[in-house]
Structures are given as structure tokens and as C-alpha cells.
Amino acid sequence: MKRRDFLSSAITVTAASSFPVGLGLAADLQAVAPKGDKVTISEGMVSDLQKSIKGDVVLPDSEQYEAARKIWNASFDKRPSMIVQCADSNDVVSAVQFARTNNVLMAVRCGGHSYSGQSTTNGGLVIDLSRMQNAEVDANARTCRIQGGALLGNLDRAAAEYGLATTAGFVSHTGVGGLATGGGHGRLMKKFGLTLDNNLGVEMVTADGRLVKANADENADLYWAVRGGGGNFGIVTQFEFQLYQMDPMVTSFAYTFPIEAAPDVMKFYFEWDAEQPDETASSLGLRRNAQGEAAVAIGGTYIGTPDQAEKALGKLVTFGKPIIGRITSANYVTMQAAADRIYAHGRYYYSKSGFFDRVDAKLPEVMLEYFMKHPTAKAGISAASHGGAAGRVPMDATAYAHRDAKYQISISVDWDKSEDGPGWLKYARDYWSVMEPLSDGGFYVNTTDDDRENTIRKNYRGNYERLVDIKTAWDPDNAFRLNANIPPRRKA
Ligand SMILES: Cc1cc2nc3c(=O)[nH]c(=O)nc-3n(C[C@H](O)[C@H](O)[C@H](O)COP(=O)(O)OP(=O)(O)OC[C@H]3O[C@@H](n4cnc5c(N)ncnc54)[C@H](O)[C@@H]3O)c2cc1C
């Protein structure tokens, strides 16, 4: 059966076997097609979709709509034509089939943390996975099956119940769906690899509305692509992750120095960090406190006890004259959620970042000089250490193409409604324009706001053409286009 026949027969069966359930739609729904033109969806089609799924269809006139349409970053105040809150993978199949049959633009939402607002749309249909957060651990096999709408906290907590862990990011309300399809940087990545390196296989809904498995044995091309290619290839409804035995307690360390010491601290940091073992996850940050006082800090996590950490951290423990310096034992799961409130939902956020495969001699000076130009507490810059196990994976083993990165440097600003948003955007962009020439030109697809085709092509390096082949095979119409998009080849 051809794809179009399959889609229309699936919808016809649904339509014939159900009755409108009274969504209160006074008229047909106006929506937006993938290419931006307007489409009209009949009230009956929408009602049939609601009848056929376990979850809910939320429409603009519904009481739940305002809450349902919001994503983490208030900068993206968009109004989808409908939101399908899926309860299981069958609902995701129905939602994709509905979107394809009615030619509606799809956005896919897990944790809603897309920095570029790709998980919502004006006029399109949001496939919201946030009800799908179930996690099941097989303690003997040391694996976790987790649904595609889960948050990092769901993964960390489920694994920790069995004394296990795997790499996840630094803020526990971030979604597994976006993080694990694009990368997955975190405290454990030097020890256990990126989150996507621990992806053993997925179940996903493809652009033609089928639920398929992708792993090393089945649909291996899709499995390769979904580890780094982001949301381009379909909607993951379930991941299976490798877990590792880990003591629930790790060591947290933080050394803060006066800003006057920054040149020495920064020089020290990059030399010191290069010698650190895989157990150490560190970063260097320039920040200001609420009073506007600037400081430079080295901090991070060591997988081991404070005594072991003290030995491994070596010269850091006695370096310079810190304002505060501490090494403490910390519960890993608690630490993973410690920054949650700093990155609260509903504020305005912007970030520019990139990868650095080497530390240019000028880098500390440039980083510091521009930071000092802005004397308020709003902006910060950090260099997070990469490498270790994540760096030892061959560049073409997965779609993720930045194994050689030594650091990811990020400039972040955030503000609320009453503040000068455009001013902050300009600040971050100007700052990045002086940092970028010192980078290796690569960036993390999960944090970029630059989705121009040429930029994405360059960023995937030698993996790009294979990604285009796989996209062409699995999503020839570019149905999944709200992402760091890899367009399929044009049809002959
Ligand atoms: C506060 C904060 C902290 C962060 N910290 C880290 C960090 O420590 N490490 C790190 O690596 N990254 C980090 N990131 C970046 C993060 O990886 C991306 O923002 C990611 O896209 C968030 O995933 P999400 O599911 O919450 O996003 P969503 O906005 O829900 O989705 C973003 C995109 O991901 C795709 N997607 C989502 N779910 C699925 C799915 N189930 N199947 C297929 N595609 C899907 C879709 O294309 C969607 O447009 C952070 C981001 C924020 C905002």
C-alpha cells in the first residue's frame, strides 16, 4: 500500500467508526500547512481524532489552551491551531496520521525546552508528549525504557532507585525527547558518554504514521540518525538507555575567585582541566551577583568520594585565594535538580554557544574583556569541559559530529517582561560575534537558533550527506521540519 493510501484509509476507518464528541467547535478549524499556506480542517475530523485517542485534543477555545500552549521560554508566545496531548504511542500515530492527512504543520513537544521555540507553532498542530513519562528499569540488564515525553528527572530518579545512572543534562525539567535525539551533555558524559551514546534503541512514529523500532538490528539507519539528528526523523515514543552502577553520592566542588584574579584563574583552569580524569566534570564561569559584583568560578562534579576528589583535583585545591572554596559530598539526583529554579519556566531566555576543539591563546582575554563591558547580573558566560568517553566515540558512529570538542562555551541571558529584551539579545549576539572566530565553527543543534540549511550542513560535517539520505528515505516531504532541519533531497 502506498503511503498516501495508507494514511487516508487509516483516517477513513476512524471517521466511519466514531461520532463527534462535542469539542464545542462552532466551525471548521483554520490551520497552517507545512509550507505556510492556510488549511481548513472540518469539525468532524477534529472530533473523530478526539474520539480515537486516549489523550486530549486541546483547541483555542478550550479552558486548558492557555496553559497547554506555553513552552519553557516565554520568548515564544505562539498559538497552535490545536494541541494533541498524547497518552500513548497509538495516540502519537493517530496525531501524525491526522496531521499528514490534513496537511497541517507539526511541532513536537517533550519537555518544551527548545531554545529556538521549535516545539510550538503559530497555526500548526502540536504533538505534546508530556503525559508520556513512564520509566521502567531492568536492574539486571541495567537498562531503562522510558517514554518519549519524559523529563530528565524521571530518568535520573528511576535509575537511582536501583543504584544506577546514565548521562543526562544539568536541569531536571529538560525533556529526554529533545536532549537525547540531539546530544545529551551532562555531568557523567566524560565517564559514560553522551546521553545518545547510551541509547540502545527506540520506538518511534515515522512521517508516514507508522510505529517502528530502530536499533542496531532493525532500521539501523534510522537508529544512527536519531542519535544526533534531532527530531528530523520521527517522534520517539520510547527510548531504551544503558545504565551504569554508580554510588548515589558524588562530590561537588566550587571555587570562586575575585574578578581581578580572572586572567590567572582562566589560564590555570584550561591547563588544569586538560589533565583531569573522566570522573571530573568541570566548568569555568564568569558571572555577577545580584549586587553586580563580578567573579570567576571553577566548579563541577567528581564521581567518587570527597577524599578521592581532593586527590584528583590536585592543584585546584590549593590554587590562588578563593573567596569561597569547597568540596562536599552530594546526592547525585538532588544535584541534578539543584539548578531547576534558576532556569524557571516562563522567563525570557537567549543563549549563544559553540564548540571549541582547542583553547586559543587569546580566548581567556576575549571572554573576559566582553564580559566586563556589561555591569549587571544578567549575563554570564561559561566554558563546560567535554571529552573523555564522549570524545572517544568515532565521529561517524552516530549522527552527532562534535566528538573533538574540548569545550562548549555558552553565553546566556534571561530577562522578564518588564526588561529590555532586544538589548539582551543584542548583547549576547555581539558577545558571540567576538567569541565565534575562536571556536571550531561547530555548535550544538539543541541550542542553536540558526537553522539555515548551509549552517546545519556544515555543522554535521561528514555525517550530513548520510543524514540527508536517511531523511529522504523516511521523511521525503519534510513533515518533521520544526527542528535544526535537514531537508530531504528534492523529488525528481
Ligand atoms: C534550562 C535548559 C537546560 C539545558 N541543559 C542541557 C544540558 O545540560 N545538556 C544538554 O545536552 N542540553 C541541555 N539543554 C538543551 C536541550 O538539550 C534542548 O533544549 C532540548 O531540545 C530540550 O529537549 P525538550 O524535550 O525539553 O525540548 P522540546 O522543546 O520539547 O523539543 C525540542 C525539539 O526536540 C525534538 N523532540 C522532542 N521530543 C522528541 C521526541 N520524543 N522524539 C523526537 N524528537 C523530539 C523536536 O524536534 C522538538 O522541536 C538545556 C536546555 C534548557 C532550556
mmCIF file of C-alpha atoms in Angstrom, residues 166-331:
data_model
loop_
_atom_site.group_PDB
_atom_site.id
_atom_site.type_symbol
_atom_site.label_atom_id
_atom_site.label_comp_id
_atom_site.label_asym_id
_atom_site.label_seq_id
_atom_site.Cartn_x
_atom_site.Cartn_y
_atom_site.Cartn_z
ATOM 1 C CA THR A 166 23.277 7.355 32.944
ATOM 2 C CA THR A 167 24.245 10.687 31.425
ATOM 3 C CA ALA A 168 21.550 13.378 31.496
ATOM 4 C CA GLY A 169 21.666 17.184 31.417
ATOM 5 C CA PHE A 170 22.047 19.753 34.190
ATOM 6 C CA VAL A 171 18.410 20.834 34.640
ATOM 7 C CA SER A 172 15.949 18.146 35.589
ATOM 8 C CA HIS A 173 12.871 19.669 33.936
ATOM 9 C CA THR A 174 14.509 19.443 30.475
ATOM 10 C CA GLY A 175 12.932 16.801 28.213
ATOM 11 C CA VAL A 176 14.577 13.494 27.375
ATOM 12 C CA GLY A 177 12.987 13.652 23.887
ATOM 13 C CA GLY A 178 14.837 16.732 22.660
ATOM 14 C CA LEU A 179 18.030 16.207 24.640
ATOM 15 C CA ALA A 180 18.633 12.572 23.704
ATOM 16 C CA THR A 181 17.861 12.940 19.990
ATOM 17 C CA GLY A 182 20.254 15.892 19.600
ATOM 18 C CA GLY A 183 23.072 15.059 22.033
ATOM 19 C CA GLY A 184 22.957 14.901 25.801
ATOM 20 C CA HIS A 185 25.780 16.725 27.571
ATOM 21 C CA GLY A 186 25.936 16.293 31.317
ATOM 22 C CA ARG A 187 27.908 15.614 34.462
ATOM 23 C CA LEU A 188 28.513 11.974 33.544
ATOM 24 C CA MET A 189 29.405 12.362 29.872
ATOM 25 C CA LYS A 190 33.180 12.080 30.259
ATOM 26 C CA LYS A 191 32.665 8.833 32.156
ATOM 27 C CA PHE A 192 29.709 7.232 30.310
ATOM 28 C CA GLY A 193 29.414 9.133 27.003
ATOM 29 C CA LEU A 194 26.641 11.436 25.813
ATOM 30 C CA THR A 195 23.029 10.535 26.539
ATOM 31 C CA LEU A 196 22.674 9.476 22.911
ATOM 32 C CA ASP A 197 25.687 7.152 23.216
ATOM 33 C CA ASN A 198 23.642 5.237 25.780
ATOM 34 C CA ASN A 199 20.595 4.965 23.556
ATOM 35 C CA LEU A 200 20.215 1.213 22.877
ATOM 36 C CA GLY A 201 17.182 1.578 20.672
ATOM 37 C CA VAL A 202 13.935 3.438 20.188
ATOM 38 C CA GLU A 203 10.351 3.001 19.166
ATOM 39 C CA MET A 204 9.283 5.870 17.005
ATOM 40 C CA VAL A 205 6.466 7.146 14.837
ATOM 41 C CA THR A 206 7.650 7.952 11.348
ATOM 42 C CA ALA A 207 6.368 10.566 8.928
ATOM 43 C CA ASP A 208 4.020 8.058 7.291
ATOM 44 C CA GLY A 209 2.348 7.400 10.624
ATOM 45 C CA ARG A 210 3.887 4.017 11.434
ATOM 46 C CA LEU A 211 5.261 2.890 14.774
ATOM 47 C CA VAL A 212 8.660 1.290 14.111
ATOM 48 C CA LYS A 213 11.633 0.068 16.105
ATOM 49 C CA ALA A 214 15.115 1.359 15.418
ATOM 50 C CA ASN A 215 18.158 -0.247 16.977
ATOM 51 C CA ALA A 216 21.409 -1.908 15.920
ATOM 52 C CA ASP A 217 19.493 -4.763 14.220
ATOM 53 C CA GLU A 218 16.305 -3.141 12.974
ATOM 54 C CA ASN A 219 16.187 0.015 10.875
ATOM 55 C CA ALA A 220 19.821 0.637 11.732
ATOM 56 C CA ASP A 221 19.958 3.741 9.504
ATOM 57 C CA LEU A 222 17.180 5.384 11.492
ATOM 58 C CA TYR A 223 18.866 4.379 14.742
ATOM 59 C CA TRP A 224 22.077 6.044 13.584
ATOM 60 C CA ALA A 225 20.257 9.215 12.551
ATOM 61 C CA VAL A 226 18.154 9.594 15.679
ATOM 62 C CA ARG A 227 21.340 9.740 17.738
ATOM 63 C CA GLY A 228 22.265 13.314 16.897
ATOM 64 C CA GLY A 229 19.892 14.184 14.040
ATOM 65 C CA GLY A 230 17.331 15.653 16.456
ATOM 66 C CA GLY A 231 13.626 15.494 15.672
ATOM 67 C CA ASN A 232 14.152 15.236 11.904
ATOM 68 C CA PHE A 233 13.286 11.570 11.515
ATOM 69 C CA GLY A 234 10.172 10.985 13.571
ATOM 70 C CA ILE A 235 8.775 11.051 17.068
ATOM 71 C CA VAL A 236 10.428 8.793 19.607
ATOM 72 C CA THR A 237 7.746 7.296 21.813
ATOM 73 C CA GLN A 238 10.146 5.131 23.806
ATOM 74 C CA PHE A 239 13.898 5.134 24.417
ATOM 75 C CA GLU A 240 15.935 2.328 25.909
ATOM 76 C CA PHE A 241 19.038 3.548 27.743
ATOM 77 C CA GLN A 242 22.103 1.802 29.081
ATOM 78 C CA LEU A 243 22.562 2.432 32.812
ATOM 79 C CA TYR A 244 25.667 2.096 34.984
ATOM 80 C CA GLN A 245 26.215 1.257 38.599
ATOM 81 C CA MET A 246 27.001 4.455 40.477
ATOM 82 C CA ASP A 247 27.144 5.409 44.131
ATOM 83 C CA PRO A 248 24.216 7.755 44.889
ATOM 84 C CA MET A 249 26.702 10.165 46.471
ATOM 85 C CA VAL A 250 29.199 12.037 44.325
ATOM 86 C CA THR A 251 31.391 15.051 45.108
ATOM 87 C CA SER A 252 30.560 18.622 44.265
ATOM 88 C CA PHE A 253 33.318 21.241 44.142
ATOM 89 C CA ALA A 254 33.237 25.019 43.704
ATOM 90 C CA TYR A 255 35.981 27.636 43.861
ATOM 91 C CA THR A 256 35.059 31.291 43.399
ATOM 92 C CA PHE A 257 37.722 33.963 42.926
ATOM 93 C CA PRO A 258 37.589 37.767 42.735
ATOM 94 C CA ILE A 259 37.325 39.038 39.184
ATOM 95 C CA GLU A 260 40.745 40.716 39.468
ATOM 96 C CA ALA A 261 42.241 37.212 39.540
ATOM 97 C CA ALA A 262 40.394 36.191 36.358
ATOM 98 C CA PRO A 263 43.370 36.206 33.949
ATOM 99 C CA ASP A 264 45.333 33.858 36.229
ATOM 100 C CA VAL A 265 42.313 31.707 37.093
ATOM 101 C CA MET A 266 41.335 31.263 33.455
ATOM 102 C CA LYS A 267 44.869 30.377 32.383
ATOM 103 C CA PHE A 268 45.090 27.938 35.279
ATOM 104 C CA TYR A 269 41.694 26.387 34.505
ATOM 105 C CA PHE A 270 42.350 25.427 30.899
ATOM 106 C CA GLU A 271 45.725 23.858 31.767
ATOM 107 C CA TRP A 272 44.390 22.096 34.870
ATOM 108 C CA ASP A 273 41.231 20.781 33.214
ATOM 109 C CA ALA A 274 43.166 19.193 30.347
ATOM 110 C CA GLU A 275 44.777 16.857 32.902
ATOM 111 C CA GLN A 276 41.588 15.890 34.736
ATOM 112 C CA PRO A 277 40.312 12.282 34.633
ATOM 113 C CA ASP A 278 36.963 11.165 33.167
ATOM 114 C CA GLU A 279 35.426 11.292 36.660
ATOM 115 C CA THR A 280 35.743 15.101 36.747
ATOM 116 C CA ALA A 281 33.081 17.222 35.032
ATOM 117 C CA SER A 282 34.080 20.854 35.328
ATOM 118 C CA SER A 283 33.286 24.287 34.024
ATOM 119 C CA LEU A 284 34.620 27.799 34.257
ATOM 120 C CA GLY A 285 32.133 30.638 34.628
ATOM 121 C CA LEU A 286 32.107 34.416 34.663
ATOM 122 C CA ARG A 287 29.078 35.807 36.499
ATOM 123 C CA ARG A 288 27.839 38.670 38.604
ATOM 124 C CA ASN A 289 25.821 38.512 41.784
ATOM 125 C CA ALA A 290 22.620 40.483 42.382
ATOM 126 C CA GLN A 291 24.681 43.495 43.509
ATOM 127 C CA GLY A 292 26.544 43.442 40.200
ATOM 128 C CA GLU A 293 29.820 42.191 41.686
ATOM 129 C CA ALA A 294 31.716 40.076 39.185
ATOM 130 C CA ALA A 295 33.542 36.863 39.998
ATOM 131 C CA VAL A 296 35.181 33.949 38.232
ATOM 132 C CA ALA A 297 34.425 30.401 39.328
ATOM 133 C CA ILE A 298 35.627 26.873 38.693
ATOM 134 C CA GLY A 299 33.144 24.228 39.690
ATOM 135 C CA GLY A 300 31.842 20.806 38.928
ATOM 136 C CA THR A 301 31.359 17.243 39.989
ATOM 137 C CA TYR A 302 33.661 14.352 40.694
ATOM 138 C CA ILE A 303 32.333 10.782 40.528
ATOM 139 C CA GLY A 304 33.775 9.487 43.777
ATOM 140 C CA THR A 305 34.199 10.461 47.425
ATOM 141 C CA PRO A 306 35.474 13.865 48.605
ATOM 142 C CA ASP A 307 38.810 12.252 49.548
ATOM 143 C CA GLN A 308 39.198 10.793 46.076
ATOM 144 C CA ALA A 309 38.102 14.106 44.586
ATOM 145 C CA GLU A 310 40.627 16.065 46.588
ATOM 146 C CA LYS A 311 43.427 13.896 45.242
ATOM 147 C CA ALA A 312 42.179 14.085 41.661
ATOM 148 C CA LEU A 313 41.533 17.833 41.720
ATOM 149 C CA GLY A 314 45.139 18.291 42.805
ATOM 150 C CA LYS A 315 46.396 21.826 42.241
ATOM 151 C CA LEU A 316 42.900 23.334 42.194
ATOM 152 C CA VAL A 317 42.549 22.717 45.921
ATOM 153 C CA THR A 318 45.488 24.968 46.751
ATOM 154 C CA PHE A 319 45.291 27.381 43.835
ATOM 155 C CA GLY A 320 45.125 31.153 44.480
ATOM 156 C CA LYS A 321 42.990 32.886 47.059
ATOM 157 C CA PRO A 322 39.377 31.883 46.503
ATOM 158 C CA ILE A 323 36.560 33.876 48.113
ATOM 159 C CA ILE A 324 34.865 30.529 48.652
ATOM 160 C CA GLY A 325 36.283 27.079 48.058
ATOM 161 C CA ARG A 326 34.535 23.852 48.928
ATOM 162 C CA ILE A 327 34.492 20.142 48.236
ATOM 163 C CA THR A 328 31.382 18.414 49.537
ATOM 164 C CA SER A 329 29.604 15.123 49.266
ATOM 165 C CA ALA A 330 26.318 15.469 47.336
ATOM 166 C CA ASN A 331 23.458 13.248 46.319
#
